[in-house]
XYZ file of C-alpha atoms in Angstrom:
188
model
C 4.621 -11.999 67.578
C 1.416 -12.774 69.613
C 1.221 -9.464 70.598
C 1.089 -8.103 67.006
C -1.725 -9.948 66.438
C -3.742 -9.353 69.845
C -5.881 -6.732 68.376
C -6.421 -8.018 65.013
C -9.446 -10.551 65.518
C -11.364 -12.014 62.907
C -15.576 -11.367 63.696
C -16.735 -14.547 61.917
C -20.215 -13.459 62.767
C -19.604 -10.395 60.864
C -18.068 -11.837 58.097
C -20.890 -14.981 57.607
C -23.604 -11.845 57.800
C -21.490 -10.291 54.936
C -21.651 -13.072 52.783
C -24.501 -13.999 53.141
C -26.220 -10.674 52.158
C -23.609 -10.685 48.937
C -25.357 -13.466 47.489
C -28.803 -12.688 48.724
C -28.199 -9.703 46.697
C -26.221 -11.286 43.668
C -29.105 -13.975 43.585
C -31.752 -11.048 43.203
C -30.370 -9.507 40.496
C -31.083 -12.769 37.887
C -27.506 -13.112 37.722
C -26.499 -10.076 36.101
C -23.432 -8.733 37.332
C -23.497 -4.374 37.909
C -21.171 -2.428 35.627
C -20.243 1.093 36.710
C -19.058 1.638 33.030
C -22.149 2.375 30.564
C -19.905 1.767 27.716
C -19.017 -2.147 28.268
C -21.129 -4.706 28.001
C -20.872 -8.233 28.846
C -22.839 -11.053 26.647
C -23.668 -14.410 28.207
C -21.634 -17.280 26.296
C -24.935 -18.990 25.386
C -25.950 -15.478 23.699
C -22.193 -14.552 21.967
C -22.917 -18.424 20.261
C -25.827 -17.518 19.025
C -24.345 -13.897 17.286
C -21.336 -15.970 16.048
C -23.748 -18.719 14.473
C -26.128 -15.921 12.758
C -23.221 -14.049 11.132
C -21.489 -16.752 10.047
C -24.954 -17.905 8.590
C -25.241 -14.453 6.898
C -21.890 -14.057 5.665
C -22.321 -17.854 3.920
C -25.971 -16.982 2.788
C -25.669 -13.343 1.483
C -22.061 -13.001 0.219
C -19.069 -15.380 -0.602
C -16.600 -15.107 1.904
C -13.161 -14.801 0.607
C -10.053 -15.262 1.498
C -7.969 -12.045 1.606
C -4.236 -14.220 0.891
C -5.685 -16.326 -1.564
C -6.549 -13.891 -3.786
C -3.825 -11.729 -3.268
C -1.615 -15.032 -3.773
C -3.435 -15.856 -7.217
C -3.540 -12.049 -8.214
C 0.374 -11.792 -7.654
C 0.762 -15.692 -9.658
C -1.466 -14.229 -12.528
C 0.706 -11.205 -13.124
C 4.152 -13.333 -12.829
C 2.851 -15.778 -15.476
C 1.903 -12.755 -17.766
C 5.202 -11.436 -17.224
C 6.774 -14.030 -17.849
C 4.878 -15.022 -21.286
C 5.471 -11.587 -22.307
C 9.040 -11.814 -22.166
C 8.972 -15.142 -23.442
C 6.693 -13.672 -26.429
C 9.180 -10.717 -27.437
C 12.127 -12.981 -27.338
C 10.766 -15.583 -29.661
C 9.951 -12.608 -32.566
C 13.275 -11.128 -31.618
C 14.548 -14.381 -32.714
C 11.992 -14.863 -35.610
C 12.533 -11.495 -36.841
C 16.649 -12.128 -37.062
C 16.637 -15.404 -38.986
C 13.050 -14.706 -40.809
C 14.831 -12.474 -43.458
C 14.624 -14.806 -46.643
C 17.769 -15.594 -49.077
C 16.398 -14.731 -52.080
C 16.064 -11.100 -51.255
C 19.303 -10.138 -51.857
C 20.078 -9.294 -55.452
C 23.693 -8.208 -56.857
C 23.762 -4.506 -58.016
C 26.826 -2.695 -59.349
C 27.709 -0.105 -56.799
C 29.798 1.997 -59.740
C 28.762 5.056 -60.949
C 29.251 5.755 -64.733
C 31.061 9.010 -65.838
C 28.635 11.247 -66.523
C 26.860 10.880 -63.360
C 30.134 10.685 -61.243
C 30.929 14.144 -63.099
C 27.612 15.355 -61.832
C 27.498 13.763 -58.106
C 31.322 15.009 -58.324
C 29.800 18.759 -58.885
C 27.384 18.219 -56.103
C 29.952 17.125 -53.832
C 31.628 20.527 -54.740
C 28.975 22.823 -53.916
C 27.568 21.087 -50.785
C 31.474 21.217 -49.610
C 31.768 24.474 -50.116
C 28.500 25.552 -48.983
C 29.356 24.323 -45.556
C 32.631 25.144 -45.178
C 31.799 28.881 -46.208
C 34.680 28.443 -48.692
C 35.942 27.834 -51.827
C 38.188 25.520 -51.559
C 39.486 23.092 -54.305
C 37.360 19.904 -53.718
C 38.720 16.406 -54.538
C 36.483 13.243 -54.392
C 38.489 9.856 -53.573
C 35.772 7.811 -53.296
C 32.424 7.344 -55.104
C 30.027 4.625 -54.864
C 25.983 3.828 -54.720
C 24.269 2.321 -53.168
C 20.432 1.556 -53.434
C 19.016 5.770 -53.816
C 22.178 6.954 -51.710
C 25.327 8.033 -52.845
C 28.397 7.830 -50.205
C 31.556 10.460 -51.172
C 34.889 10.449 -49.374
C 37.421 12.570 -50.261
C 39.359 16.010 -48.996
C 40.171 19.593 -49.399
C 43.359 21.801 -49.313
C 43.269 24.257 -46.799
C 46.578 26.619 -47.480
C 48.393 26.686 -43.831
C 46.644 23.282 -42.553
C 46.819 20.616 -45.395
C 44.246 18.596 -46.496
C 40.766 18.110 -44.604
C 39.004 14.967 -45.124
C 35.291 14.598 -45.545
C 32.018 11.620 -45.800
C 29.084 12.560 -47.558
C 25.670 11.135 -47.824
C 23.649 12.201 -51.053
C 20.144 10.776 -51.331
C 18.120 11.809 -54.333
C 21.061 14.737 -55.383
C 20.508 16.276 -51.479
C 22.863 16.086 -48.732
C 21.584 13.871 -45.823
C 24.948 13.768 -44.239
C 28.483 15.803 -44.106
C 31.252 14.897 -41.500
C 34.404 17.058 -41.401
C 37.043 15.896 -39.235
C 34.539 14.236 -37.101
C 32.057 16.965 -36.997
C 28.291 16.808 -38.516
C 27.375 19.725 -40.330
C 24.374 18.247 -42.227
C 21.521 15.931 -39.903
């Protein structure tokens, strides 16, 4: 183990010279340390304190500072609580618009049609029947009844070989606004 070491001597001389001529030259250069890269740049702490307390003088001088999540925070609370009022709103006239419809606007009317007009709505039925069917079929009305301006019709025809065909009609003002054969709308 000595022997690995024999020709490895430390020059102490040459090493105190060394040093010594480090910080003759460090102390010559008013403590400003040599960076090979142009780019960086190191700031003195006494000189960073002095940036930090100027901008955070500007920013509190010139322009309000604010805080990013706080107003995101009271953005997203403002737009739940309007949500929220807004379905509160529509389900308080839902409710209002339900039970707001007053007793005394329902009057008793007779739904029965005299004869001469149930002869005539009868012919109506006739035509608009046969008119749609592209027939001409012996009509019969069932059922005849108003109702406010419209006039409702049930009732069937005889087709030969399939029996009898049954039929709803809506008349309002003496026009058809509705025919439905065998589940089928022919009139919209």
């Amino acid at each position: 183990m000595r022997n690995s070491n024999a020709n490895n001597t430390i020059l102490f001389i040459e090493k105190k010279k060394e040093f010594e001529n480090n910080r003759d030259n460090h102390n010559s250069k008013d403590n400003k340390i040599v960076i090979k890269d142009k780019n960086a740049k190191i700031i003195s702490l006494s000189t960073y304190k002095r940036l930090k307390f100027k901008r955070h003088h500007i920013i509190n001088k010139g322009e309000k500072h604010l805080n990013i999540d706080k107003v995101k925070k009271r953005v997203f609370l403002i737009v739940i609580l309007a949500l929220f009022l807004l379905i509160f709103a529509t389900t308080v006239m839902r409710q209002r618009s339900y039970s707001s419809v007053p007793s005394n606007t329902f009057i008793a009317q007779n739904t029965k049609i005299n004869t001469t007009e149930s002869l005539t709505y009868k012919s109506i039925v006739t035509r608009v029947v046969n008119k749609y069917t592209n027939s001409s079929y012996k009509v019969y009305v069932s059922n005849l009844h108003q109702n406010g301006n419209l006039v409702y019709a049930q009732g069937y025809f005889d087709v030969p070989k399939e029996g009898n065909v049954h039929y709803d009609l809506i008349l309002k003002n003496d026009s058809p606004t509705s025919l439905i054969i065998n589940g089928n709308e022919y009139v919209k």
